[in-house]
Amino acid sequence: MSESSTPALPVTFRPGRTRAVLLTVGVAMFAAITAVALMLERLGPGERASFVFTAALFLGVLVMLSRPKVVADSEGVTVVNITRTRRLAWAEILRVNLRPGDPWVFLDLSDGTSLPALGIQPGIAKESAIRDARALRALADSRGTGAEAA
């Protein structure tokens, strides 16, 4: 991928279809469990509240699972995974990897570690993930990080 085909910054990469499915299922499940709690006449107020609390807990988990994204701007990359967010300067990213069979992109970092970037994952939308990984790789290469940091 040439430098001219790098996306304009800032750019956000996120698994859109996966996110849509998770949020839709979460809202539908919350609505269904809450409706059941309200329709069951034998439940007391505490039991109804426990149904709604459980539904909210399930929704919260699915919202957390839909959180991952990778945001690239002129200063670097912010990787938002399920529970952690990490900000990286372009110079810290040596390589962007998405090998066949990988569940998501891995960023090889200058400190010798590898950081999973769950915001680019080929699960439901493989072509989109490959395109996003190539775009992020082109951005990292155009910033000179791979050559300068190595």
CSV table of C-alpha atoms in Angstrom, one decimal:
chain,number,residue,atom,x,y,z
A,1,MET,CA,0.0,0.0,0.0
A,2,SER,CA,1.5,3.3,-1.0
A,3,GLU,CA,1.7,6.4,1.1
A,4,SER,CA,-1.0,8.1,-1.1
A,5,SER,CA,-3.5,5.4,-0.1
A,6,THR,CA,-3.3,6.0,3.6
A,7,PRO,CA,-6.5,7.2,5.1
A,8,ALA,CA,-7.0,10.8,6.3
A,9,LEU,CA,-6.4,11.3,10.0
A,10,PRO,CA,-8.0,11.0,12.4
A,11,VAL,CA,-9.5,7.6,11.6
A,12,THR,CA,-11.3,5.1,13.8
A,13,PHE,CA,-11.2,1.4,13.1
A,14,ARG,CA,-13.9,-0.6,14.8
A,15,PRO,CA,-15.6,-4.0,14.1
A,16,GLY,CA,-18.9,-2.4,13.1
A,17,ARG,CA,-20.9,-5.5,12.4
A,18,THR,CA,-19.8,-7.2,15.6
A,19,ARG,CA,-20.6,-4.1,17.5
A,20,ALA,CA,-24.1,-3.8,15.9
A,21,VAL,CA,-24.9,-7.5,16.7
A,22,LEU,CA,-23.7,-7.2,20.3
A,23,LEU,CA,-25.6,-4.0,21.0
A,24,THR,CA,-28.8,-5.3,19.3
A,25,VAL,CA,-28.7,-8.6,21.2
A,26,GLY,CA,-28.0,-6.7,24.5
A,27,VAL,CA,-30.9,-4.3,24.1
A,28,ALA,CA,-33.3,-7.1,22.9
A,29,MET,CA,-32.3,-9.3,25.8
A,30,PHE,CA,-32.7,-6.5,28.3
A,31,ALA,CA,-36.1,-5.7,26.9
A,32,ALA,CA,-37.2,-9.3,26.9
A,33,ILE,CA,-36.0,-10.1,30.5
A,34,THR,CA,-37.6,-6.9,31.8
A,35,ALA,CA,-40.9,-7.6,30.0
A,36,VAL,CA,-40.9,-11.1,31.5
A,37,ALA,CA,-40.2,-9.7,35.0
A,38,LEU,CA,-43.1,-7.2,34.6
A,39,MET,CA,-45.6,-9.8,33.2
A,40,LEU,CA,-45.0,-12.5,35.9
A,41,GLU,CA,-47.7,-11.7,38.4
A,42,ARG,CA,-46.3,-13.8,41.2
A,43,LEU,CA,-43.1,-11.9,41.5
A,44,GLY,CA,-42.6,-9.5,44.3
A,45,PRO,CA,-40.9,-6.1,43.8
A,46,GLY,CA,-37.5,-7.5,44.9
A,47,GLU,CA,-37.7,-10.4,42.5
A,48,ARG,CA,-38.7,-8.0,39.7
A,49,ALA,CA,-35.7,-5.8,40.5
A,50,SER,CA,-33.4,-8.8,40.5
A,51,PHE,CA,-34.6,-9.7,37.0
A,52,VAL,CA,-34.0,-6.1,35.8
A,53,PHE,CA,-30.6,-6.0,37.5
A,54,THR,CA,-29.6,-9.3,35.9
A,55,ALA,CA,-30.7,-8.0,32.5
A,56,ALA,CA,-28.8,-4.8,33.0
A,57,LEU,CA,-25.7,-6.8,34.0
A,58,PHE,CA,-25.9,-8.8,30.7
A,59,LEU,CA,-26.4,-5.6,28.7
A,60,GLY,CA,-23.4,-4.1,30.5
A,61,VAL,CA,-21.2,-7.1,29.6
A,62,LEU,CA,-22.2,-6.9,25.9
A,63,VAL,CA,-21.6,-3.1,25.8
A,64,MET,CA,-18.1,-3.7,27.2
A,65,LEU,CA,-17.5,-6.4,24.5
A,66,SER,CA,-18.6,-3.9,21.9
A,67,ARG,CA,-16.2,-1.2,23.1
A,68,PRO,CA,-12.9,-2.1,21.2
A,69,LYS,CA,-11.6,0.4,18.6
A,70,VAL,CA,-8.4,1.7,17.3
A,71,VAL,CA,-8.1,5.5,16.8
A,72,ALA,CA,-5.2,6.8,14.7
A,73,ASP,CA,-4.4,10.5,14.7
A,74,SER,CA,-1.4,12.6,13.8
A,75,GLU,CA,0.2,12.0,17.2
A,76,GLY,CA,-0.2,8.2,17.4
A,77,VAL,CA,-2.7,5.5,18.1
A,78,THR,CA,-5.2,4.9,20.9
A,79,VAL,CA,-6.1,1.2,21.3
A,80,VAL,CA,-9.3,0.7,23.3
A,81,ASN,CA,-9.8,-2.9,24.2
A,82,ILE,CA,-12.5,-4.5,26.4
A,83,THR,CA,-11.3,-3.1,29.8
A,84,ARG,CA,-8.1,-1.2,29.0
A,85,THR,CA,-7.1,1.8,26.9
A,86,ARG,CA,-3.5,2.4,25.8
A,87,ARG,CA,-2.1,5.4,23.9
A,88,LEU,CA,0.9,4.8,21.7
A,89,ALA,CA,3.1,7.2,19.8
A,90,TRP,CA,3.8,6.3,16.2
A,91,ALA,CA,7.4,5.6,17.1
A,92,GLU,CA,6.4,2.8,19.4
A,93,ILE,CA,4.7,0.7,16.7
A,94,LEU,CA,7.2,-1.4,14.8
A,95,ARG,CA,4.7,-3.6,12.9
A,96,VAL,CA,1.0,-4.2,12.4
A,97,ASN,CA,0.2,-7.9,12.1
A,98,LEU,CA,-3.0,-9.7,11.0
A,99,ARG,CA,-1.9,-13.3,10.1
A,100,PRO,CA,-4.4,-15.9,8.8
A,101,GLY,CA,-6.2,-17.3,11.8
A,102,ASP,CA,-5.5,-14.4,14.1
A,103,PRO,CA,-8.6,-13.3,16.0
A,104,TRP,CA,-7.5,-9.6,15.8
A,105,VAL,CA,-4.6,-7.4,14.9
A,106,PHE,CA,-1.4,-7.4,16.9
A,107,LEU,CA,0.9,-4.4,17.2
A,108,ASP,CA,4.6,-5.3,17.7
A,109,LEU,CA,6.0,-2.6,19.9
A,110,SER,CA,9.4,-1.1,20.3
A,111,ASP,CA,9.7,-2.4,23.9
A,112,GLY,CA,9.6,-6.0,22.6
A,113,THR,CA,6.0,-6.7,23.5
A,114,SER,CA,2.9,-7.2,21.3
A,115,LEU,CA,-0.3,-5.5,21.9
A,116,PRO,CA,-3.6,-7.0,20.8
A,117,ALA,CA,-5.8,-4.4,19.0
A,118,LEU,CA,-9.3,-5.8,19.3
A,119,GLY,CA,-10.8,-3.0,17.2
A,120,ILE,CA,-9.7,-4.7,14.0
A,121,GLN,CA,-11.0,-8.3,14.0
A,122,PRO,CA,-11.9,-10.5,11.1
A,123,GLY,CA,-14.7,-12.4,12.8
A,124,ILE,CA,-17.8,-11.3,10.9
A,125,ALA,CA,-16.3,-8.9,8.4
A,126,LYS,CA,-13.0,-10.4,7.2
A,127,GLU,CA,-12.5,-8.2,4.2
A,128,SER,CA,-13.1,-5.1,6.2
A,129,ALA,CA,-10.6,-6.2,8.9
A,130,ILE,CA,-7.9,-6.9,6.2
A,131,ARG,CA,-8.6,-3.5,4.7
A,132,ASP,CA,-8.4,-1.8,8.1
A,133,ALA,CA,-5.2,-3.7,9.0
A,134,ARG,CA,-3.6,-2.6,5.7
A,135,ALA,CA,-4.6,1.0,6.3
A,136,LEU,CA,-3.2,1.0,9.8
A,137,ARG,CA,0.0,-0.6,8.5
A,138,ALA,CA,0.3,2.0,5.8
A,139,LEU,CA,-0.2,4.8,8.4
A,140,ALA,CA,2.5,3.3,10.6
A,141,ASP,CA,4.9,2.9,7.7
A,142,SER,CA,4.2,6.4,6.4
A,143,ARG,CA,5.0,7.8,9.8
A,144,GLY,CA,8.4,6.2,9.5
A,145,THR,CA,8.1,4.3,12.7
A,146,GLY,CA,8.9,0.8,11.4
A,147,ALA,CA,12.2,2.0,9.7
A,148,GLU,CA,13.2,4.5,12.4
A,149,ALA,CA,12.5,2.4,15.5
A,150,ALA,CA,14.0,-0.8,14.2
